[in-house]
């Protein structure tokens, strides 16, 4: 058993390509920015390694985090040359974090098109993460990898000419199985140092292509995903198509652990990005946030209408085609709909068109804006999340922390965190199962009606959500259990 602050504590290296607040694209960034701290508090000796993408070191400095350069560099032998990186060590929230700084990470964080050249930084990163132990004189018991972008690491431990000799255990956590890192095998197979036999249908080959995530799933010592419901959904063809067979095959090493939140960061009672603070005992500040939000949207700040908010990547997964197809029906309810996000053109355009059609009801804030997202969470009444699939979802939990009642589809992690108030045992939101406009409007109309006609009931639903325990405490314990299972 690991003991807190003891030299016997399990050593875990978190290998992640996103780290909030320095390099966050979505939920992975949030998890990497908060779970290690909770694990460390639970007695795990956890450290983090991540690429210093453009702007990351500047953000680190701006945040006043002291950083030092480690004497030794790390390197990766890849594509017939040695790739060096400087190792910048910093204490981020009490967790020792290594930022790898090199020309390999000078481009866009995630490539729009995946091929050998754009996938290479992720393979190089994984090999440099494997080399880190010598540079810092600290050898992890477990490499904890996340999504396809660090899936090369378990592959290397299993099939790389050199690293398969070094030993080491790995965990692959799946934050979103839709992104798999698929590209042409040549010249990757020669350039990567993987044994040629690692490219077959029971390992990383996938319909003639390399599939890094598939390789990572097969090669890792254990696999986890970010909610129990998603863990079973991904074993079905409806959810994961061709990869579902592999996940079904590997199910004995798969578990689902729900994400937590950094509840200090996402706290309406201490949030510096919102104009007024509030908590479950004193909700007055929420009305001031709603006014500020409506003003920002150019809408009447005194309106009684419920404000529906969305903060999301605008991609097919999130169900926004349902939202713009329902624009007329949403406007008819009298509610205001404010959406913050960016993503696929056809979805952005669909929402922009809906906002043009109904300027007094619908507003799109296009882009990624962290402070504005806090205002939406705080100033909204209803948080709409009609996801087609949702591995865990953090936004519904954040919204509940801020007393904004979720309307969510019963899928993945949403099913594990949002419970319909009209169940006999009550709940914290409004849910629907059918993935179409009618299904979504059925739940949304119930929410709008409840808001308009039963203020006491509404307040109780808000409080139910605000009092949920979204800390990492329980889940950090489950991760620790998984680490212990692997090392016993
Ligand atoms: P996913 O990881 O699939 O994008 P999650 O709900 O797990 O979805 O996490 C999304 C995170 O990203 C949340 O913290 C949310 O507030 C944030 N986010 C998404 N889009 C934006 C945006 N446009 N501006 C600011 N924050 C955003």
Coordinates of C-alpha atoms in Angstrom, one line a residue, residues 202-457:
X202 CA -4.3 -7.8 -33.4
X203 CA -2.0 -4.8 -32.5
X204 CA -1.9 -1.4 -34.1
X205 CA -2.9 -2.0 -37.7
X206 CA -6.4 -0.8 -38.5
X207 CA -7.7 -1.4 -42.0
X208 CA -4.2 -0.9 -43.5
X209 CA -3.5 2.2 -41.4
X210 CA -1.7 2.9 -38.2
X211 CA -4.1 3.4 -35.3
X212 CA -2.2 4.7 -32.3
X213 CA -5.1 4.5 -29.9
X214 CA -5.8 0.9 -30.9
X215 CA -2.1 0.1 -30.3
X216 CA -2.2 1.9 -27.0
X217 CA -5.3 0.0 -25.8
X218 CA -3.8 -3.4 -26.8
X219 CA -0.3 -2.7 -25.4
X220 CA -1.3 -0.9 -22.1
X221 CA -1.2 -2.9 -18.9
X222 CA -4.6 -1.4 -18.0
X223 CA -7.2 0.8 -19.7
X224 CA -9.6 3.2 -18.2
X225 CA -12.2 5.6 -19.4
X226 CA -13.9 8.6 -17.9
X227 CA -17.3 7.2 -16.9
X228 CA -18.8 3.8 -16.2
X229 CA -21.5 4.2 -18.8
X230 CA -19.0 5.2 -21.5
X231 CA -16.9 2.1 -20.5
X232 CA -19.8 -0.1 -21.6
X233 CA -21.0 2.0 -24.5
X234 CA -17.6 1.9 -26.3
X235 CA -17.8 -1.9 -26.5
X236 CA -20.7 -1.6 -28.9
X237 CA -20.6 -1.1 -32.6
X238 CA -23.2 1.8 -32.4
X239 CA -20.8 3.8 -30.2
X240 CA -17.3 3.0 -31.5
X241 CA -17.7 1.3 -34.9
X242 CA -14.7 -0.9 -35.9
X243 CA -12.8 -0.2 -32.7
X244 CA -15.6 -1.7 -30.5
X245 CA -14.4 -5.2 -31.2
X246 CA -11.0 -4.4 -29.8
X247 CA -12.5 -2.7 -26.7
X248 CA -14.7 -5.7 -26.2
X249 CA -11.7 -8.1 -26.5
X250 CA -9.8 -6.0 -24.0
X251 CA -12.7 -5.5 -21.6
X252 CA -11.1 -7.4 -18.7
X253 CA -8.6 -4.6 -18.3
X254 CA -11.0 -1.8 -18.9
X255 CA -12.7 0.2 -16.1
X256 CA -14.8 3.4 -16.0
X257 CA -13.9 6.1 -13.5
X258 CA -15.9 9.3 -13.5
X259 CA -14.0 12.6 -13.8
X260 CA -14.0 15.1 -10.9
X261 CA -13.6 18.8 -11.0
X262 CA -11.1 21.3 -9.6
X263 CA -13.9 22.6 -7.2
X264 CA -11.7 25.4 -6.0
X265 CA -11.2 26.7 -9.5
X266 CA -14.9 26.2 -10.4
X267 CA -16.4 27.9 -7.4
X268 CA -19.1 30.5 -7.7
X269 CA -18.1 31.7 -4.3
X270 CA -14.5 32.5 -5.1
X271 CA -14.5 33.0 -8.9
X272 CA -12.7 36.2 -9.9
X273 CA -14.0 36.1 -13.5
X274 CA -17.6 36.7 -12.5
X275 CA -19.1 40.1 -11.4
X276 CA -20.8 38.8 -8.2
X277 CA -20.1 35.7 -6.0
X278 CA -22.7 33.4 -4.7
X279 CA -23.2 30.0 -3.0
X280 CA -26.0 27.6 -2.1
X281 CA -26.9 29.5 1.0
X282 CA -27.0 32.9 -0.7
X283 CA -27.9 33.0 -4.4
X284 CA -28.3 36.8 -4.8
X285 CA -25.1 37.2 -6.7
X286 CA -26.4 34.8 -9.4
X287 CA -29.0 37.4 -10.5
X288 CA -26.2 40.0 -10.9
X289 CA -24.3 37.5 -13.1
X290 CA -27.3 36.9 -15.2
X291 CA -27.7 40.7 -15.8
X292 CA -24.1 41.1 -16.7
X293 CA -24.3 38.1 -19.1
X294 CA -27.5 39.5 -20.8
X295 CA -25.8 42.9 -21.1
X296 CA -22.7 41.3 -22.7
X297 CA -25.0 39.6 -25.2
X298 CA -26.7 42.8 -26.0
X299 CA -30.1 41.6 -24.7
X300 CA -32.5 43.2 -22.2
X301 CA -30.8 42.6 -18.8
X302 CA -34.1 42.9 -16.9
X303 CA -35.8 40.1 -18.7
X304 CA -37.7 37.4 -16.7
X305 CA -37.0 34.9 -19.4
X306 CA -34.9 31.9 -18.6
X307 CA -31.4 32.0 -20.1
X308 CA -30.2 28.8 -21.7
X309 CA -26.4 28.6 -22.1
X310 CA -24.0 26.3 -23.9
X311 CA -20.2 26.3 -23.5
X312 CA -18.7 23.7 -25.9
X313 CA -16.6 22.7 -28.8
X314 CA -19.0 23.1 -31.7
X315 CA -18.5 19.6 -33.2
X316 CA -20.9 16.9 -34.4
X317 CA -20.4 15.0 -31.1
X318 CA -22.0 17.7 -29.1
X319 CA -25.4 17.7 -30.9
X320 CA -25.5 21.3 -32.0
X321 CA -27.2 20.5 -35.3
X322 CA -30.2 19.6 -33.2
X323 CA -29.9 23.0 -31.5
X324 CA -29.8 25.1 -34.7
X325 CA -32.5 22.9 -36.3
X326 CA -34.7 23.7 -33.2
X327 CA -33.9 27.4 -33.2
X328 CA -37.5 28.5 -34.1
X329 CA -38.9 26.2 -31.4
X330 CA -36.4 27.5 -28.8
X331 CA -37.2 31.1 -29.6
X332 CA -40.9 30.4 -29.3
X333 CA -40.5 29.2 -25.7
X334 CA -39.5 32.8 -24.9
X335 CA -36.1 31.7 -23.5
X336 CA -32.8 33.3 -24.5
X337 CA -30.1 31.0 -25.9
X338 CA -26.4 32.0 -25.5
X339 CA -23.8 29.8 -27.0
X340 CA -20.0 30.1 -26.5
X341 CA -17.9 27.9 -28.7
X342 CA -16.0 27.2 -31.9
X343 CA -15.4 24.2 -34.1
X344 CA -16.6 22.8 -37.3
X345 CA -17.6 25.4 -39.9
X346 CA -21.0 23.9 -40.8
X347 CA -22.0 23.9 -37.1
X348 CA -20.7 27.4 -36.5
X349 CA -22.5 28.6 -39.6
X350 CA -25.8 26.9 -38.6
X351 CA -25.8 28.6 -35.2
X352 CA -24.7 31.9 -36.7
X353 CA -27.6 31.6 -39.1
X354 CA -30.0 30.8 -36.2
X355 CA -28.7 33.9 -34.3
X356 CA -29.3 36.1 -37.4
X357 CA -32.9 34.7 -37.7
X358 CA -33.7 35.3 -34.0
X359 CA -31.5 38.2 -32.9
X360 CA -33.7 38.8 -29.8
X361 CA -33.4 35.2 -28.6
X362 CA -30.2 33.6 -29.8
X363 CA -26.6 34.8 -29.5
X364 CA -23.4 33.1 -30.6
X365 CA -20.1 34.1 -29.0
X366 CA -17.7 32.5 -31.4
X367 CA -14.3 31.4 -30.1
X368 CA -12.6 30.0 -27.0
X369 CA -12.9 32.4 -24.1
X370 CA -12.2 31.1 -20.6
X371 CA -13.4 34.1 -18.6
X372 CA -16.5 34.5 -20.6
X373 CA -17.2 30.8 -20.1
X374 CA -17.3 31.5 -16.3
X375 CA -19.9 34.2 -16.9
X376 CA -22.1 31.9 -18.9
X377 CA -21.9 29.1 -16.3
X378 CA -22.7 31.7 -13.6
X379 CA -25.3 33.8 -15.4
X380 CA -27.3 31.1 -17.1
X381 CA -30.4 29.4 -15.7
X382 CA -30.3 26.3 -17.9
X383 CA -27.2 24.5 -19.4
X384 CA -28.0 22.7 -22.6
X385 CA -25.9 19.6 -23.5
X386 CA -27.6 17.5 -26.1
X387 CA -24.5 15.3 -26.9
X388 CA -24.7 12.5 -29.4
X389 CA -22.0 10.8 -27.3
X390 CA -20.2 12.1 -24.2
X391 CA -17.3 10.2 -22.6
X392 CA -17.8 12.1 -19.3
X393 CA -18.5 15.7 -19.8
X394 CA -17.3 18.4 -17.4
X395 CA -19.5 21.2 -18.4
X396 CA -22.7 19.7 -16.9
X397 CA -20.8 19.4 -13.6
X398 CA -19.4 22.9 -13.8
X399 CA -22.9 24.3 -14.6
X400 CA -24.4 22.5 -11.6
X401 CA -21.7 24.0 -9.3
X402 CA -22.9 27.4 -10.5
X403 CA -26.6 26.6 -10.0
X404 CA -27.3 26.4 -13.7
X405 CA -29.6 23.4 -14.2
X406 CA -28.5 21.0 -17.0
X407 CA -30.7 19.7 -19.8
X408 CA -28.7 16.8 -21.1
X409 CA -29.0 13.7 -23.2
X410 CA -28.9 10.3 -21.3
X411 CA -25.6 9.2 -22.7
X412 CA -22.1 8.4 -21.4
X413 CA -21.0 10.4 -18.4
X414 CA -24.1 12.6 -18.7
X415 CA -26.1 9.5 -17.7
X416 CA -23.9 9.0 -14.7
X417 CA -24.1 12.6 -13.4
X418 CA -27.4 14.2 -14.5
X419 CA -30.6 12.7 -13.1
X420 CA -34.1 13.7 -14.2
X421 CA -36.1 15.7 -11.6
X422 CA -39.3 13.9 -12.7
X423 CA -38.0 10.5 -11.6
X424 CA -39.8 9.3 -8.4
X425 CA -36.6 9.8 -6.4
X426 CA -36.0 13.3 -7.9
X427 CA -32.9 14.6 -9.5
X428 CA -30.7 17.5 -10.5
X429 CA -31.7 18.3 -14.1
X430 CA -33.8 17.3 -17.1
X431 CA -32.8 14.5 -19.4
X432 CA -33.8 12.9 -22.7
X433 CA -32.8 9.8 -24.5
X434 CA -34.0 10.2 -28.1
X435 CA -31.2 11.9 -30.1
X436 CA -33.4 14.3 -32.2
X437 CA -35.0 17.7 -32.0
X438 CA -38.2 16.3 -30.5
X439 CA -36.3 14.5 -27.8
X440 CA -34.3 17.5 -26.9
X441 CA -37.3 19.9 -27.0
X442 CA -39.3 17.6 -24.7
X443 CA -36.7 18.0 -22.0
X444 CA -36.0 21.7 -22.7
X445 CA -39.7 22.6 -22.6
X446 CA -40.1 20.9 -19.3
X447 CA -37.2 22.9 -17.9
X448 CA -38.5 26.2 -19.3
X449 CA -42.0 25.5 -17.9
X450 CA -40.6 24.6 -14.5
X451 CA -38.5 27.7 -14.4
X452 CA -41.5 29.9 -15.5
X453 CA -44.2 28.4 -13.3
X454 CA -42.6 26.9 -10.2
X455 CA -39.8 29.1 -8.7
X456 CA -39.6 27.0 -5.5
X457 CA -39.2 23.8 -7.4

